[in-house]
């Protein structure tokens, strides 16, 4: 992976960071849009890459992949939209949309409801603490490994494991512990 | 389906990323890149800090002659034209014996000038840098750099200002159509920094040319004849352009400009930076002589006060912006100068001088790399064990 710039202006014309952006833009966008909806995702994704661009000098490849580093930045920024994310999840948990709450988060809700409403799951996700939800969704939506999540969030490998197992236990309760397919397609 | 898949399913498939957003972000990069002089400290410990600081300038008068020799063309005509200078340097290079080693070490003083809002003098940032280029593919390449801090270019004006050793100021926000860049408070210090050693993880420190990484293997494969080297680059650029999506292709007007820039850049890199054989260095000089727009600038004094002769690639944009998905030269234009010692054909310095810019008057030196010495080394010093990767 080439990233950032060398000391001098002695070579190269197109900055390698453009390559990093091209390689990860769609993926990061997909992740954020799933969590926050397309509208809020625009700002979060733009800020993720512009922050990464600004901070590219502090990225240390010894500590992990560029991908994990970008997910770390984006997770922080998603955190700023926590209330909107929770509102959307709770709205879903009530099995319906509040017409007075017309906001970007409702788009998630609408889209999600089209996929198949799971109020129990929505409530369970809303009930997780922030750290648990971040770890769970980095696994479930982004497919990051424990190690990558540890790098992304700056937490220990062990913490990733314990947060994930707590989060999964809570979510499994909401799925009734049975085959979740039953009530979904059943 | 396990619980993780159920969660993924619950969130639905990822929606497609909007092209408008992609453009907006690329515009943001370009906007940040366009004003490198505004970010002297891109980040603590950032390798690029000096590079950014080295690209600095702004409006206002300067009194740089007082402490720093400027790169100024004399009015005295020089017998040689650009082609003559370059071909003479090529023939000097071809006469040199071929030598080899494990690392090619180059010591460079990298400098740049910038204006501080409200001050009537310029300051110069300098960094002492030593590059260790490898001669085998896959070997680590290093550099050792010491930030020498900022210094005023006009001592008297600086004393009138109260002889500050630190300059703090705020730059106005830049507001674009769909972005705002907020600058953090700027702090320039006279005090330099500690020496740092860094390596380029998994790539060449020389960067790319025409889409190819400049590796020892590539250097060995390059034509050692100026005309063939020229064609090698242009044919690769054409291939790259043909492979690009139509909307990303350079417009015809930009193409010649980009091509010339790329040819000049590679030529300068091969001559001044790369562990090139004498034959390859000669070919690079010959190639520069084939660029139609290269012109002679006569006898000059380089930033370290050494006499030489200069050839220039005039009016090059050193920055590019992306407009509607295309890379286009930015409004600011600079001359790129290559200053050589006519006696030996060796490079003394490369500099950028303002041609047309809101950043300062034409003729002002913006940044420079002054080559001090170079040579072969068998092994790296023990302190390189603690080298940090370059991002």
XYZ file of C-alpha atoms in Angstrom:
577
model
C 0.000 0.000 0.000
C 1.401 3.331 -0.911
C 0.214 6.222 1.119
C 1.091 9.799 1.645
C 4.175 11.557 0.512
C 7.857 11.320 0.801
C 9.869 14.150 2.168
C 10.670 15.906 -0.999
C 8.816 17.258 -3.911
C 11.442 15.438 -5.903
C 9.230 13.002 -7.707
C 5.685 11.939 -8.472
C 2.848 13.957 -9.710
C -0.314 12.308 -8.498
C -0.332 11.854 -4.791
C -0.468 8.322 -3.555
C -3.230 9.307 -1.180
C -5.531 9.530 -4.164
C -4.949 5.815 -4.570
C -5.876 5.173 -0.971
C -9.040 7.132 -1.494
C -9.949 5.321 -4.697
C -9.387 1.962 -3.045
C -11.504 2.610 0.059
C -14.089 5.220 -0.802
C -16.911 2.888 -1.844
C -16.359 0.556 1.087
C -16.262 3.243 3.757
C -19.255 4.931 2.200
C -21.197 1.669 2.232
C -20.440 1.134 5.898
C -21.394 4.613 7.015
C -24.497 4.795 4.815
C -25.767 1.551 6.293
C -25.342 2.864 9.804
C -26.477 6.453 9.363
C -28.350 6.679 6.090
C -27.163 8.215 2.854
C -27.543 11.872 3.876
C -25.527 11.817 7.057
C -23.071 9.460 5.364
C -22.062 12.119 2.877
C -20.658 14.426 5.504
C -19.144 11.654 7.581
C -17.436 10.037 4.599
C -16.141 13.357 3.292
C -14.808 14.236 6.702
C -13.263 10.793 7.115
C -11.142 11.130 4.014
C -10.280 14.780 4.483
C -9.244 14.030 8.051
C -7.208 11.070 6.850
C -5.628 13.260 4.205
C -4.699 15.841 6.785
C -3.390 13.270 9.218
C -1.706 10.986 6.748
C 1.603 11.852 8.319
C 0.568 10.307 11.592
C -0.513 7.053 10.027
C 1.930 4.384 11.049
C 1.836 1.252 8.883
C 3.558 -0.667 11.646
C 0.395 -0.363 13.694
C -1.957 -1.706 11.086
C -3.572 -1.498 7.718
C -4.742 1.670 6.046
C -8.196 0.155 6.002
C -8.277 -0.265 9.769
C -6.945 3.249 10.191
C -9.724 4.658 8.006
C -12.380 2.680 9.879
C -10.972 4.103 13.094
C -11.399 7.668 11.841
C -14.846 6.980 10.473
C -16.009 5.266 13.668
C -15.087 8.361 15.625
C -17.057 10.531 13.256
C -20.044 8.169 13.212
C -20.033 8.582 16.988
C -20.974 12.222 16.550
C -24.201 11.073 14.940
C -24.947 8.651 17.730
C -28.188 10.304 18.746
C -29.550 10.197 15.209
C -28.493 6.589 14.875
C -30.183 5.675 18.130
C -33.322 7.601 17.238
C -33.602 5.619 14.035
C -33.051 2.318 15.773
C -35.574 3.154 18.481
C -38.084 4.255 15.897
C -37.704 0.881 14.275
C -37.963 -0.725 17.653
C -41.396 0.817 18.002
C -42.330 -0.940 14.788
C -43.176 2.186 12.978
C -41.933 5.534 11.889
C -42.712 8.743 13.608
C -43.965 11.066 10.882
C -42.937 14.088 12.961
C -39.356 12.986 12.939
C -38.524 13.694 9.380
C -34.784 13.517 9.306
C -32.017 11.744 7.549
C -32.170 8.927 10.041
C -35.664 8.060 8.879
C -34.305 7.155 5.538
C -32.366 4.383 7.189
C -35.479 3.324 8.932
C -37.473 3.283 5.757
C -34.874 1.376 3.896
C -34.391 -1.037 6.714
C -38.083 -1.571 7.069
C -38.250 -2.478 3.440
C -35.757 -5.217 4.125
C -37.857 -6.727 6.851
C -38.675 -5.146 10.114
C -37.005 -6.562 13.163
C -38.071 -4.398 16.049
C -36.440 -6.665 18.591
C -33.108 -6.511 16.888
C -33.381 -2.744 16.449
C -34.098 -2.330 20.165
C -31.203 -4.600 21.053
C -28.808 -2.636 18.840
C -30.029 0.616 20.355
C -29.503 -0.784 23.834
C -25.851 -1.646 23.258
C -23.318 0.805 24.548
C -21.337 2.702 21.996
C -18.203 0.580 22.241
C -20.159 -2.647 21.887
C -22.112 -1.383 18.918
C -18.990 -0.151 17.166
C -17.229 -3.481 17.567
C -20.286 -5.499 16.585
C -20.941 -3.477 13.437
C -17.294 -3.406 12.414
C -17.489 -7.199 12.451
C -20.965 -7.643 11.013
C -21.013 -4.861 8.408
C -17.367 -4.161 7.656
C -15.973 -7.646 8.131
C -12.978 -6.440 10.118
C -10.914 -8.951 12.062
C -10.417 -8.633 15.814
C -6.927 -7.399 15.160
C -8.055 -4.752 12.701
C -10.701 -3.525 15.114
C -8.121 -3.298 17.864
C -6.014 -1.152 15.524
C -8.960 0.904 14.335
C -10.315 1.748 17.756
C -7.050 1.794 19.636
C -8.218 -0.843 22.104
C -6.680 -4.164 23.055
C -7.360 -7.382 21.258
C -8.928 -8.738 24.436
C -11.298 -5.793 24.719
C -12.477 -6.381 21.167
C -13.307 -9.981 22.072
C -15.128 -9.138 25.285
C -17.153 -6.311 23.747
C -18.085 -8.499 20.807
C -19.216 -11.399 22.929
C -21.278 -9.139 25.183
C -22.846 -7.474 22.166
C -23.614 -10.782 20.482
C -25.141 -12.202 23.619
C -27.496 -9.228 23.947
C -28.440 -9.386 20.294
C -28.996 -13.126 20.369
C -31.438 -12.668 23.223
C -33.415 -10.322 21.017
C -33.464 -12.882 18.264
C -35.082 -15.267 20.637
C -32.167 -17.605 20.689
C -33.858 -19.684 18.030
C -33.164 -19.720 14.362
C -33.535 -16.060 13.465
C -34.640 -17.057 9.999
C -37.888 -18.406 11.379
C -39.634 -15.161 12.048
C -37.880 -13.346 9.257
C -38.803 -15.301 6.208
C -40.740 -17.986 7.926
C -27.447 -17.545 8.799
C -25.784 -16.607 12.069
C -26.503 -13.555 14.158
C -23.833 -11.484 12.409
C -25.368 -12.194 9.034
C -28.775 -11.345 10.410
C -27.449 -7.981 11.529
C -25.897 -7.363 8.134
C -29.176 -8.353 6.529
C -31.051 -6.022 8.849
C -29.017 -3.069 7.612
C -29.618 -4.002 4.005
C -27.079 -3.918 1.205
C -24.665 -0.990 1.076
C -26.016 1.722 -1.209
C -23.903 2.844 -4.139
C -21.507 5.670 -3.383
C -22.623 8.855 -5.144
C -20.170 10.107 -7.788
C -20.915 13.689 -6.687
C -19.598 12.866 -3.227
C -16.481 11.350 -4.699
C -15.885 14.539 -6.695
C -16.510 16.674 -3.664
C -13.890 14.810 -1.645
C -11.349 14.907 -4.459
C -11.958 18.630 -4.734
C -11.235 18.854 -1.030
C -7.866 17.104 -1.507
C -7.052 19.367 -4.394
C -7.993 22.439 -2.398
C -5.732 21.351 0.414
C -2.943 20.573 -1.964
C -3.312 23.832 -3.810
C -2.136 25.912 -0.932
C 0.795 24.014 0.456
C 2.298 27.242 1.716
C -0.544 27.508 4.138
C 0.410 24.375 5.989
C 3.906 24.588 7.192
C 3.234 22.046 9.855
C 1.096 19.431 8.184
C 1.552 17.509 11.386
C 4.106 16.948 14.044
C 6.733 14.501 12.991
C 5.386 14.563 9.534
C 7.942 13.949 6.924
C 6.076 16.151 4.590
C 6.267 19.125 6.878
C 9.414 20.306 5.296
C 8.150 19.605 1.835
C 5.107 21.691 2.541
C 7.122 24.364 4.197
C 9.420 24.297 1.278
C 6.693 25.265 -1.091
C 5.937 28.469 0.523
C 5.531 31.928 -0.588
C 3.263 34.828 -0.526
C 2.802 38.389 -1.509
C 4.908 41.194 -0.217
C 8.399 42.477 -0.473
C 11.343 40.482 0.610
C 14.824 41.231 1.624
C 16.248 37.846 1.060
C 19.533 39.010 -0.467
C 20.716 39.975 2.934
C 21.147 36.489 4.265
C 20.495 34.097 1.465
C 21.943 34.038 -1.979
C 19.082 34.161 -4.410
C 18.738 32.340 -7.637
C 18.853 35.221 -10.001
C 19.740 35.286 -13.623
C 22.389 37.793 -14.542
C 21.924 40.013 -17.517
C 25.223 38.839 -18.978
C 24.496 36.683 -22.010
C 25.853 33.172 -21.910
C 27.187 31.684 -25.067
C 25.280 28.457 -24.623
C 21.636 27.895 -25.341
C 19.601 25.393 -23.310
C 20.387 22.552 -25.692
C 24.059 23.459 -25.611
C 24.175 23.440 -21.807
C 22.358 20.142 -21.554
C 24.314 18.366 -24.268
C 27.602 19.525 -22.770
C 26.504 18.120 -19.423
C 25.515 14.887 -21.164
C 28.905 14.473 -22.707
C 30.655 15.179 -19.386
C 28.510 12.481 -17.803
C 29.296 9.907 -20.452
C 33.002 10.311 -19.758
C 32.627 9.429 -16.104
C 33.655 5.945 -14.990
C 30.922 3.567 -13.860
C 31.057 3.049 -10.107
C 28.848 0.966 -7.894
C 27.930 0.421 -4.293
C 25.083 -0.789 -2.154
C 23.518 2.567 -1.384
C 23.641 5.816 -3.281
C 23.738 8.607 -0.734
C 22.767 12.169 -1.598
C 22.950 15.085 0.814
C 20.526 17.891 0.031
C 19.645 21.194 1.630
C 15.931 21.674 1.119
C 14.595 25.142 1.573
C 11.543 27.247 1.044
C 10.430 30.785 1.649
C 7.172 31.996 3.082
C 5.440 35.137 4.130
C 3.975 35.655 7.566
C 0.822 37.794 7.529
C 1.582 41.295 8.762
C 5.367 40.992 8.562
C 7.499 42.919 6.122
C 10.113 40.198 5.799
C 10.143 36.663 4.498
C 11.237 33.682 6.480
C 13.070 30.688 5.131
C 12.569 27.144 6.259
C 15.424 24.723 5.809
C 15.849 21.020 6.198
C 19.058 19.067 5.881
C 18.232 15.773 4.228
C 20.285 12.773 3.243
C 18.761 10.142 0.984
C 19.955 6.558 0.894
C 18.810 5.009 -2.373
C 19.013 1.280 -2.826
C 20.511 -0.481 -5.794
C 18.607 -3.745 -5.433
C 14.867 -4.193 -5.671
C 13.224 -4.838 -2.353
C 15.960 -3.186 -0.322
C 14.823 -0.517 2.065
C 15.426 3.090 1.119
C 15.997 5.650 3.821
C 16.426 9.275 4.478
C 17.835 11.178 7.419
C 16.382 14.616 7.937
C 16.985 17.426 10.371
C 14.582 20.314 10.512
C 16.669 23.474 10.763
C 13.730 25.688 11.595
C 12.800 29.074 10.190
C 15.013 32.110 9.890
C 14.269 35.659 8.793
C 15.627 36.678 5.415
C 15.939 40.318 6.418
C 17.786 40.703 9.717
C 17.047 44.399 10.116
C 13.339 44.068 9.493
C 13.339 41.145 11.894
C 15.043 43.226 14.611
C 12.545 46.043 14.047
C 9.874 43.409 14.621
C 11.365 42.684 18.050
C 13.526 39.710 17.011
C 10.864 37.061 17.530
C 12.031 33.463 17.724
C 8.541 32.087 17.253
C 5.890 33.321 14.866
C 2.242 32.573 15.649
C -0.605 33.521 13.391
C -3.982 32.444 12.155
C -4.918 31.942 8.568
C -8.431 32.706 7.345
C -10.738 29.804 6.603
C -10.955 28.850 2.980
C -14.503 28.484 1.852
C -15.268 26.588 -1.315
C -18.555 25.637 -2.911
C -18.987 22.584 -0.776
C -16.135 22.560 1.653
C -14.546 24.722 4.287
C -10.959 24.350 5.285
C -10.260 25.557 8.775
C -6.605 26.090 9.457
C -5.216 25.311 12.822
C -3.150 28.082 14.413
C 0.194 28.398 12.702
C 3.388 28.301 14.694
C 6.752 28.701 13.008
C 9.851 28.331 15.130
C 13.401 29.383 14.695
C 14.485 26.333 16.623
C 14.870 23.248 14.514
C 14.121 19.675 15.379
C 15.934 16.480 16.147
C 17.371 14.324 13.441
C 15.031 11.592 12.286
C 15.595 8.524 10.198
C 12.792 7.115 8.089
C 12.336 4.489 5.444
C 9.884 4.010 2.635
C 7.885 0.887 3.456
C 7.593 -1.391 0.468
C 8.150 1.193 -2.180
C 10.691 3.326 -3.886
C 11.642 6.624 -2.346
C 11.867 8.069 -5.823
C 8.154 7.733 -6.456
C 6.639 6.980 -9.807
C 7.082 8.159 -13.274
C 4.511 7.606 -15.999
C 2.711 5.270 -13.641
C 5.722 3.080 -12.900
C 7.556 2.847 -9.632
C 11.157 4.015 -10.002
C 12.949 0.901 -8.781
C 16.542 -0.226 -9.356
C 15.155 -2.740 -11.836
C 13.413 -0.003 -13.791
C 16.540 2.161 -13.732
C 18.526 -0.723 -15.203
C 15.939 -1.182 -17.943
C 15.655 2.450 -19.044
C 17.143 3.378 -22.433
C 20.543 5.070 -22.182
C 19.972 7.231 -25.197
C 18.113 10.514 -24.934
C 15.743 10.045 -27.826
C 14.727 6.529 -26.804
C 14.281 7.608 -23.205
C 11.993 10.396 -24.389
C 9.892 7.950 -26.399
C 9.838 5.450 -23.559
C 8.107 8.006 -21.342
C 5.736 9.486 -23.884
C 4.549 6.092 -25.106
C 3.815 5.024 -21.528
C 1.927 8.227 -20.860
C -0.144 7.650 -23.984
C -0.904 4.116 -22.907
C -1.963 5.298 -19.450
C -4.172 7.930 -20.965
C -5.809 5.467 -23.347
C -6.527 3.097 -20.471
C -8.190 5.796 -18.365
C -11.928 6.302 -18.378
C -12.843 8.977 -20.942
C -13.878 11.454 -18.263
C -10.505 11.093 -16.553
C -8.428 11.643 -19.641
C -6.479 14.827 -19.942
C -7.872 17.274 -22.433
C -5.639 17.866 -25.433
C -4.627 21.262 -24.087
C -3.448 19.728 -20.838
C -1.775 16.768 -22.390
C 1.281 18.510 -23.776
C 1.655 20.364 -20.507
C 1.480 17.229 -18.396
C 3.792 15.346 -20.715
C 6.414 18.060 -20.635
C 6.197 18.239 -16.879
C 6.602 14.479 -16.562
C 9.584 14.414 -18.925
C 11.296 17.209 -17.057
C 10.543 15.647 -13.695
C 11.942 12.266 -14.660
C 14.986 13.854 -16.243
C 15.735 15.830 -13.112
C 15.139 12.805 -10.884
C 17.491 10.634 -12.936
C 20.171 13.291 -12.949
C 20.021 14.487 -9.375
C 18.451 11.795 -7.220
C 18.547 8.299 -8.629
C 21.541 5.960 -8.522
C 21.812 6.314 -12.282
C 24.766 5.082 -14.289
C 26.774 7.804 -16.062
C 25.193 6.599 -19.305
C 21.677 6.959 -17.961
C 22.456 10.360 -16.514
C 23.760 11.428 -19.915
C 20.599 10.115 -21.568
C 18.524 12.119 -19.111
C 20.384 15.310 -20.039
C 19.896 14.531 -23.726
C 16.219 13.918 -23.108
C 15.846 17.306 -21.407
C 17.486 18.887 -24.442
C 14.679 17.432 -26.577
C 11.903 19.165 -24.653
C 10.929 22.035 -26.960
C 9.990 24.499 -24.239
C 13.166 24.214 -22.168
C 15.112 27.454 -22.224
C 18.456 28.766 -21.017
C 18.609 31.174 -18.082
C 22.263 31.972 -18.246
C 24.690 32.150 -15.359
C 23.110 32.063 -11.950
C 24.069 31.746 -8.326
C 22.368 28.855 -6.640
C 20.741 29.010 -3.170
C 24.033 27.965 -1.562
C 25.927 30.702 -3.372
C 27.562 28.508 -6.019
C 27.938 29.669 -9.598
C 26.313 27.633 -12.318
C 24.254 27.790 -15.473
C 20.518 27.258 -15.474
C 17.971 25.773 -17.807
C 14.307 26.273 -17.072
C 11.034 24.657 -17.799
C 8.948 27.809 -17.760
C 5.463 28.322 -16.462
C 4.858 24.912 -14.960
C 2.081 24.428 -12.480
C 3.528 22.697 -9.480
C 0.062 22.055 -8.171
C -2.898 20.532 -9.827
C -6.535 20.652 -9.045
C -9.284 18.342 -10.046
C -12.151 19.821 -11.935
C -15.014 17.636 -13.016
C -12.851 14.625 -12.462
C -9.950 15.888 -14.528
C -6.561 16.881 -13.318
C -5.759 20.371 -14.516
C -2.863 22.701 -13.772
C -3.689 25.197 -11.107
C -3.654 28.911 -11.763
C -0.308 29.505 -10.076
C 2.636 28.954 -12.350
C 6.291 28.519 -11.640
C 9.512 28.093 -13.509
C 11.376 24.942 -12.660
C 15.087 25.566 -12.830
C 17.892 23.060 -13.104
C 21.212 24.630 -12.184
C 24.293 22.724 -13.278
C 28.014 23.180 -12.933
C 29.107 23.642 -16.536
C 32.582 22.286 -15.803
C 31.456 18.884 -14.547
C 27.863 18.530 -15.699
C 26.821 17.903 -12.086
C 23.576 19.298 -10.715
C 23.950 22.055 -8.154
C 20.293 22.790 -7.406
C 16.756 22.550 -8.584
C 14.511 25.467 -7.754
C 11.008 26.776 -8.297
C 10.605 30.435 -9.101
C 7.293 32.284 -9.400
C 6.201 33.096 -12.924
C 2.661 34.117 -12.239
C 0.951 33.774 -8.927
C -1.074 35.631 -6.380
C 1.509 34.331 -3.945
C 4.239 36.742 -4.875
C 5.995 38.704 -7.561
C 7.489 36.986 -10.595
C 11.066 35.939 -10.061
C 10.787 35.150 -6.382
C 12.389 31.921 -5.307
C 9.832 29.595 -3.789
C 11.671 26.461 -2.908
C 14.859 24.652 -3.660
C 16.832 21.454 -3.335
C 20.536 22.227 -3.219
C 22.690 19.134 -3.717
C 25.726 19.136 -1.513
C 27.451 15.827 -2.032
C 26.773 12.256 -2.988
C 28.561 8.946 -3.073
C 28.343 5.199 -2.689
C 28.001 3.513 0.665
C 28.435 -0.163 1.502
C 26.050 -0.278 4.435
C 23.673 1.851 6.416
C 24.680 3.277 9.814
C 23.564 1.419 12.940
C 21.127 4.214 13.858
C 18.988 3.212 10.856
C 17.747 0.304 12.956
C 15.370 2.753 14.584
C 14.054 4.138 11.319
C 10.351 4.906 11.201
C 8.247 4.296 8.122
C 7.254 7.107 5.823
C 3.581 7.357 5.188
